[in-house]
Amino acid sequence: MLKFYYSAAPNPTKIALFLEEAGLPYDAIPVDTRKGDQHKPAYLAINPNAKVPAIVDGDVTVFDSSAILLYLAEKTGKFLPARTDKARGELLSWMFFVSSGVGPYFGQAVHFRNYAPEKLPYAINRYVFEGQRHAGILDARLAKSKYMLGDAYTIVDMNVWGWARLLPNVIGEGAFDRYRNIKRLLDEINARPAAQKALTLKDRHKFKTEMDQEALNAMFPHLKEKVA
Ligand SMILES: N[C@@H](CCC(=O)N[C@@H](CS)C(=O)NCC(=O)O)C(=O)O
């Protein structure tokens, strides 16, 4: 059975959504990133980047959420747009936009707003600005069509959903009043039974909730090592 290495964080939750939507059987294996499971040699052999999610499907290993979504969609033939070059171009563009733009900028905005030991106005302004800019691009796209690629619900929507849930943590209060089209997509996907299953998956395992020194060291290793 497909092994799904996960935590309750946004990137793994997108994969849980796909697996539930597609009805694929899977074995959910917790990686408690607050306890440092991501740095254990057995997990690094699966994902050398020491992050979740990752999957092992027979002799195939895939890490990085967009790569996993593309792999699973192509394998099952589900949640993909029409098989035309034009649609594939849009699919790849928006998948890479989420993984190289939305994810990193949203993640850094959350980090500098909530977790950095110092409140650095320059860093907060840069990442919240970029978070807003990326959210604005998604929102404008969703103003034109029901889903990211038009009329059909695809892996791009799942990719956006993973991060859309976090928008208030990225941008602050009022985020959903400002980005109403993102909120519409979020509400629609949240109402799907697969989303409910994806969001409650974490309850099957006991994950550490405290953000204590062990958790900070595991998730932010630069705290222990000054390199610049
Ligand atoms: N580009 C990767 C990013 C993965 C990532 O940042 N995962 C976070 C959870 S959303 C994680 O593993 N954090 C724990 C850590 O950084 O130690 C993806 O899209 O899967």
mmCIF file of C-alpha atoms and ligand atoms in Angstrom:
data_model
loop_
_atom_site.group_PDB
_atom_site.id
_atom_site.type_symbol
_atom_site.label_atom_id
_atom_site.label_comp_id
_atom_site.label_asym_id
_atom_site.label_seq_id
_atom_site.Cartn_x
_atom_site.Cartn_y
_atom_site.Cartn_z
ATOM 1 C CA MET A 1 0.000 0.000 0.000
ATOM 2 C CA LEU A 2 1.122 3.558 -0.699
ATOM 3 C CA LYS A 3 2.928 5.051 2.287
ATOM 4 C CA PHE A 4 2.172 8.689 3.035
ATOM 5 C CA TYR A 5 4.612 10.471 5.363
ATOM 6 C CA TYR A 6 2.834 13.409 6.871
ATOM 7 C CA SER A 7 2.194 15.938 9.619
ATOM 8 C CA ALA A 8 -0.731 18.333 10.106
ATOM 9 C CA ALA A 9 1.101 21.151 8.269
ATOM 10 C CA PRO A 10 -0.168 22.705 4.998
ATOM 11 C CA ASN A 11 1.980 20.828 2.458
ATOM 12 C CA PRO A 12 1.133 17.304 3.675
ATOM 13 C CA THR A 13 -2.542 18.234 4.044
ATOM 14 C CA LYS A 14 -2.803 18.871 0.283
ATOM 15 C CA ILE A 15 -1.657 15.306 -0.337
ATOM 16 C CA ALA A 16 -4.144 13.941 2.184
ATOM 17 C CA LEU A 17 -6.829 15.829 0.242
ATOM 18 C CA PHE A 18 -5.794 14.229 -3.055
ATOM 19 C CA LEU A 19 -5.610 10.729 -1.564
ATOM 20 C CA GLU A 20 -9.072 11.127 -0.062
ATOM 21 C CA GLU A 21 -10.542 12.685 -3.208
ATOM 22 C CA ALA A 22 -9.129 9.914 -5.390
ATOM 23 C CA GLY A 23 -10.131 7.177 -2.944
ATOM 24 C CA LEU A 24 -6.610 5.766 -3.027
ATOM 25 C CA PRO A 25 -5.822 3.434 -0.130
ATOM 26 C CA TYR A 26 -2.823 4.645 1.855
ATOM 27 C CA ASP A 27 -0.926 4.048 5.023
ATOM 28 C CA ALA A 28 -0.468 7.373 6.862
ATOM 29 C CA ILE A 29 2.866 7.462 8.671
ATOM 30 C CA PRO A 30 3.340 10.349 11.101
ATOM 31 C CA VAL A 31 6.551 12.376 10.958
ATOM 32 C CA ASP A 32 6.563 14.473 14.116
ATOM 33 C CA THR A 33 8.575 17.472 12.979
ATOM 34 C CA ARG A 34 8.425 19.037 16.460
ATOM 35 C CA LYS A 35 10.274 15.993 17.793
ATOM 36 C CA GLY A 36 12.822 15.965 14.946
ATOM 37 C CA ASP A 37 11.565 12.838 13.108
ATOM 38 C CA GLN A 38 12.327 14.577 9.793
ATOM 39 C CA HIS A 39 16.070 14.425 10.540
ATOM 40 C CA LYS A 40 16.222 10.689 11.286
ATOM 41 C CA PRO A 41 18.342 8.709 8.790
ATOM 42 C CA ALA A 42 15.445 6.414 7.825
ATOM 43 C CA TYR A 43 13.325 9.430 6.837
ATOM 44 C CA LEU A 44 16.220 11.251 5.133
ATOM 45 C CA ALA A 45 16.565 8.205 2.868
ATOM 46 C CA ILE A 46 13.017 9.004 1.672
ATOM 47 C CA ASN A 47 13.272 12.790 1.656
ATOM 48 C CA PRO A 48 16.812 14.178 1.844
ATOM 49 C CA ASN A 49 15.260 17.630 2.316
ATOM 50 C CA ALA A 50 14.002 16.635 5.803
ATOM 51 C CA LYS A 51 10.472 17.963 5.246
ATOM 52 C CA VAL A 52 6.995 16.532 4.868
ATOM 53 C CA PRO A 53 5.227 15.336 2.770
ATOM 54 C CA ALA A 54 6.756 12.351 0.991
ATOM 55 C CA ILE A 55 5.258 9.172 -0.430
ATOM 56 C CA VAL A 56 6.583 5.711 -1.176
ATOM 57 C CA ASP A 57 4.533 3.911 -3.811
ATOM 58 C CA GLY A 58 6.083 0.502 -4.440
ATOM 59 C CA ASP A 59 9.583 1.243 -5.690
ATOM 60 C CA VAL A 60 8.739 4.895 -6.381
ATOM 61 C CA THR A 61 9.620 7.602 -3.865
ATOM 62 C CA VAL A 62 8.377 11.161 -4.333
ATOM 63 C CA PHE A 63 8.924 14.186 -2.104
ATOM 64 C CA ASP A 64 7.747 17.803 -2.381
ATOM 65 C CA SER A 65 4.016 18.430 -2.411
ATOM 66 C CA SER A 66 3.666 19.669 -6.006
ATOM 67 C CA ALA A 67 5.716 16.756 -7.330
ATOM 68 C CA ILE A 68 3.543 14.332 -5.358
ATOM 69 C CA LEU A 69 0.310 15.912 -6.602
ATOM 70 C CA LEU A 70 1.528 15.714 -10.207
ATOM 71 C CA TYR A 71 2.723 12.117 -9.751
ATOM 72 C CA LEU A 72 -0.546 10.952 -8.218
ATOM 73 C CA ALA A 73 -2.713 12.840 -10.709
ATOM 74 C CA GLU A 74 -0.794 11.428 -13.673
ATOM 75 C CA LYS A 75 -0.803 7.948 -12.184
ATOM 76 C CA THR A 76 -4.555 7.911 -11.555
ATOM 77 C CA GLY A 77 -5.603 10.216 -14.404
ATOM 78 C CA LYS A 78 -7.662 12.183 -11.858
ATOM 79 C CA PHE A 79 -7.961 15.902 -11.157
ATOM 80 C CA LEU A 80 -6.055 16.950 -14.266
ATOM 81 C CA PRO A 81 -7.207 19.447 -16.897
ATOM 82 C CA ALA A 82 -7.937 18.570 -20.540
ATOM 83 C CA ARG A 83 -5.130 16.727 -22.340
ATOM 84 C CA THR A 84 -4.048 19.644 -24.511
ATOM 85 C CA ASP A 85 -0.724 21.457 -24.655
ATOM 86 C CA LYS A 86 -2.482 24.678 -23.675
ATOM 87 C CA ALA A 87 -4.050 23.130 -20.566
ATOM 88 C CA ARG A 88 -0.780 21.399 -19.627
ATOM 89 C CA GLY A 89 1.057 24.716 -19.909
ATOM 90 C CA GLU A 90 -1.417 26.304 -17.498
ATOM 91 C CA LEU A 91 -1.272 23.325 -15.153
ATOM 92 C CA LEU A 92 2.523 23.408 -14.906
ATOM 93 C CA SER A 93 2.657 27.198 -14.598
ATOM 94 C CA TRP A 94 0.229 27.341 -11.670
ATOM 95 C CA MET A 95 1.697 24.272 -9.949
ATOM 96 C CA PHE A 96 5.164 25.809 -10.067
ATOM 97 C CA PHE A 97 3.792 29.222 -9.067
ATOM 98 C CA VAL A 98 2.398 27.669 -5.899
ATOM 99 C CA SER A 99 5.505 25.647 -5.080
ATOM 100 C CA SER A 100 8.118 28.283 -5.872
ATOM 101 C CA GLY A 101 6.157 31.407 -4.883
ATOM 102 C CA VAL A 102 3.094 30.951 -2.708
ATOM 103 C CA GLY A 103 4.557 28.244 -0.448
ATOM 104 C CA PRO A 104 7.937 29.846 0.276
ATOM 105 C CA TYR A 105 6.647 33.412 0.660
ATOM 106 C CA PHE A 106 3.645 32.435 2.778
ATOM 107 C CA GLY A 107 5.895 30.198 4.879
ATOM 108 C CA GLN A 108 8.472 32.934 5.478
ATOM 109 C CA ALA A 109 5.751 35.479 6.317
ATOM 110 C CA VAL A 110 4.376 33.098 8.969
ATOM 111 C CA HIS A 111 7.909 32.476 10.227
ATOM 112 C CA PHE A 112 8.919 36.104 10.615
ATOM 113 C CA ARG A 113 5.542 37.162 12.020
ATOM 114 C CA ASN A 114 5.153 34.316 14.510
ATOM 115 C CA TYR A 115 8.334 32.350 15.155
ATOM 116 C CA ALA A 116 11.449 34.468 14.597
ATOM 117 C CA PRO A 117 13.076 35.258 17.971
ATOM 118 C CA GLU A 118 13.313 38.936 16.956
ATOM 119 C CA LYS A 119 10.587 40.985 15.299
ATOM 120 C CA LEU A 120 12.441 42.238 12.232
ATOM 121 C CA PRO A 121 10.327 44.920 10.511
ATOM 122 C CA TYR A 122 12.242 44.649 7.204
ATOM 123 C CA ALA A 123 11.754 40.864 6.945
ATOM 124 C CA ILE A 124 8.121 41.031 8.052
ATOM 125 C CA ASN A 125 7.358 43.773 5.531
ATOM 126 C CA ARG A 126 9.090 41.946 2.686
ATOM 127 C CA TYR A 127 7.399 38.602 3.244
ATOM 128 C CA VAL A 128 3.943 39.939 4.083
ATOM 129 C CA PHE A 129 4.194 42.167 0.989
ATOM 130 C CA GLU A 130 5.136 39.165 -1.159
ATOM 131 C CA GLY A 131 2.445 37.067 0.546
ATOM 132 C CA GLN A 132 -0.119 39.707 -0.367
ATOM 133 C CA ARG A 133 1.213 39.988 -3.914
ATOM 134 C CA HIS A 134 0.952 36.236 -4.456
ATOM 135 C CA ALA A 135 -2.500 36.101 -2.839
ATOM 136 C CA GLY A 136 -3.601 38.940 -5.138
ATOM 137 C CA ILE A 137 -2.509 36.959 -8.206
ATOM 138 C CA LEU A 138 -4.447 33.875 -7.063
ATOM 139 C CA ASP A 139 -7.477 35.970 -6.179
ATOM 140 C CA ALA A 140 -7.504 37.688 -9.582
ATOM 141 C CA ARG A 141 -7.285 34.310 -11.294
ATOM 142 C CA LEU A 142 -10.191 32.990 -9.229
ATOM 143 C CA ALA A 143 -12.215 36.113 -10.050
ATOM 144 C CA LYS A 144 -12.206 34.970 -13.678
ATOM 145 C CA SER A 145 -13.063 31.304 -13.246
ATOM 146 C CA LYS A 146 -14.568 28.989 -10.677
ATOM 147 C CA TYR A 147 -11.368 26.997 -10.272
ATOM 148 C CA MET A 148 -7.712 27.798 -10.928
ATOM 149 C CA LEU A 149 -7.777 26.126 -14.352
ATOM 150 C CA GLY A 150 -11.337 26.959 -15.372
ATOM 151 C CA ASP A 151 -14.454 24.889 -14.766
ATOM 152 C CA ALA A 152 -12.795 21.717 -13.479
ATOM 153 C CA TYR A 153 -11.519 21.061 -9.947
ATOM 154 C CA THR A 154 -7.845 20.015 -10.302
ATOM 155 C CA ILE A 155 -4.658 19.472 -8.324
ATOM 156 C CA VAL A 156 -3.916 23.200 -8.665
ATOM 157 C CA ASP A 157 -6.949 23.936 -6.475
ATOM 158 C CA MET A 158 -5.734 21.373 -3.944
ATOM 159 C CA ASN A 159 -2.310 23.001 -4.000
ATOM 160 C CA VAL A 160 -3.842 26.444 -3.384
ATOM 161 C CA TRP A 161 -6.217 25.096 -0.701
ATOM 162 C CA GLY A 162 -3.301 23.851 1.412
ATOM 163 C CA TRP A 163 -2.019 27.398 1.811
ATOM 164 C CA ALA A 164 -5.297 29.353 1.548
ATOM 165 C CA ARG A 165 -6.303 27.969 4.939
ATOM 166 C CA LEU A 166 -3.303 29.775 6.441
ATOM 167 C CA LEU A 167 -3.954 33.168 4.818
ATOM 168 C CA PRO A 168 -4.833 35.004 8.076
ATOM 169 C CA ASN A 169 -1.543 33.754 9.601
ATOM 170 C CA VAL A 170 0.316 35.109 6.571
ATOM 171 C CA ILE A 171 -1.382 38.429 6.120
ATOM 172 C CA GLY A 172 -3.263 39.020 9.349
ATOM 173 C CA GLU A 173 -6.826 39.843 10.334
ATOM 174 C CA GLY A 174 -9.212 40.618 7.507
ATOM 175 C CA ALA A 175 -7.323 38.472 4.974
ATOM 176 C CA PHE A 176 -10.474 36.738 3.827
ATOM 177 C CA ASP A 177 -12.381 40.027 3.401
ATOM 178 C CA ARG A 178 -9.610 41.167 1.114
ATOM 179 C CA TYR A 179 -9.216 37.969 -0.930
ATOM 180 C CA ARG A 180 -12.833 36.912 -1.368
ATOM 181 C CA ASN A 181 -12.281 34.635 -4.347
ATOM 182 C CA ILE A 182 -9.657 32.632 -2.449
ATOM 183 C CA LYS A 183 -12.142 32.409 0.439
ATOM 184 C CA ARG A 184 -14.838 31.158 -1.939
ATOM 185 C CA LEU A 185 -12.549 28.358 -3.171
ATOM 186 C CA LEU A 186 -11.474 27.544 0.378
ATOM 187 C CA ASP A 187 -15.093 27.292 1.593
ATOM 188 C CA GLU A 188 -16.078 25.155 -1.359
ATOM 189 C CA ILE A 189 -13.217 22.692 -0.871
ATOM 190 C CA ASN A 190 -13.634 22.666 2.922
ATOM 191 C CA ALA A 191 -17.227 21.514 2.395
ATOM 192 C CA ARG A 192 -16.081 18.418 0.494
ATOM 193 C CA PRO A 193 -16.024 15.183 2.537
ATOM 194 C CA ALA A 194 -12.461 14.523 1.334
ATOM 195 C CA ALA A 195 -11.291 17.812 2.861
ATOM 196 C CA GLN A 196 -12.881 16.951 6.187
ATOM 197 C CA LYS A 197 -11.105 13.582 6.135
ATOM 198 C CA ALA A 198 -7.806 15.236 5.198
ATOM 199 C CA LEU A 199 -8.112 17.766 8.007
ATOM 200 C CA THR A 200 -8.938 15.157 10.652
ATOM 201 C CA LEU A 201 -6.264 12.674 9.538
ATOM 202 C CA LYS A 202 -3.883 14.111 12.152
ATOM 203 C CA ASP A 203 -6.227 12.912 14.928
ATOM 204 C CA ARG A 204 -5.233 9.312 14.145
ATOM 205 C CA HIS A 205 -1.798 9.993 15.606
ATOM 206 C CA LYS A 206 -0.493 11.901 18.565
ATOM 207 C CA PHE A 207 1.653 14.788 17.360
ATOM 208 C CA LYS A 208 3.579 17.003 19.727
ATOM 209 C CA THR A 209 1.812 20.362 20.095
ATOM 210 C CA GLU A 210 4.275 22.316 22.248
ATOM 211 C CA MET A 211 6.617 24.669 20.423
ATOM 212 C CA ASP A 212 9.356 24.191 23.031
ATOM 213 C CA GLN A 213 13.128 24.372 22.543
ATOM 214 C CA GLU A 214 13.266 20.813 21.147
ATOM 215 C CA ALA A 215 10.655 21.745 18.539
ATOM 216 C CA LEU A 216 12.358 25.044 17.654
ATOM 217 C CA ASN A 217 15.730 23.299 17.218
ATOM 218 C CA ALA A 218 14.198 20.568 15.043
ATOM 219 C CA MET A 219 12.265 22.924 12.772
ATOM 220 C CA PHE A 220 14.677 25.859 12.702
ATOM 221 C CA PRO A 221 18.171 24.287 12.870
ATOM 222 C CA HIS A 222 19.811 27.655 12.060
ATOM 223 C CA LEU A 223 18.990 28.704 15.642
ATOM 224 C CA LYS A 224 21.845 26.456 16.785
ATOM 225 C CA GLU A 225 24.345 27.374 14.077
ATOM 226 C CA LYS A 226 25.482 30.852 13.115
ATOM 227 C CA VAL A 227 26.684 30.793 9.496
ATOM 228 C CA ALA A 228 26.491 34.457 8.513
HETATM 229 N N1 LIG B 1 8.654 22.387 -0.955
HETATM 230 C C1 LIG B 1 8.197 21.457 0.042
HETATM 231 C C2 LIG B 1 8.149 22.156 1.389
HETATM 232 C C3 LIG B 1 7.848 21.178 2.491
HETATM 233 C C4 LIG B 1 7.782 21.853 3.847
HETATM 234 O O1 LIG B 1 8.247 22.998 4.047
HETATM 235 N N2 LIG B 1 7.188 21.136 4.784
HETATM 236 C C5 LIG B 1 7.049 21.630 6.127
HETATM 237 C C6 LIG B 1 5.606 21.411 6.585
HETATM 238 S S1 LIG B 1 4.464 22.351 5.581
HETATM 239 C C7 LIG B 1 7.963 20.874 7.065
HETATM 240 O O2 LIG B 1 8.271 19.718 6.838
HETATM 241 N N3 LIG B 1 8.410 21.537 8.126
HETATM 242 C C8 LIG B 1 9.261 20.926 9.110
HETATM 243 C C9 LIG B 1 10.670 21.425 9.044
HETATM 244 O O3 LIG B 1 10.952 22.347 8.256
HETATM 245 O O4 LIG B 1 11.503 20.924 9.776
HETATM 246 C C10 LIG B 1 6.815 20.899 -0.344
HETATM 247 O O5 LIG B 1 6.070 21.577 -1.058
HETATM 248 O O6 LIG B 1 6.506 19.782 0.047
#
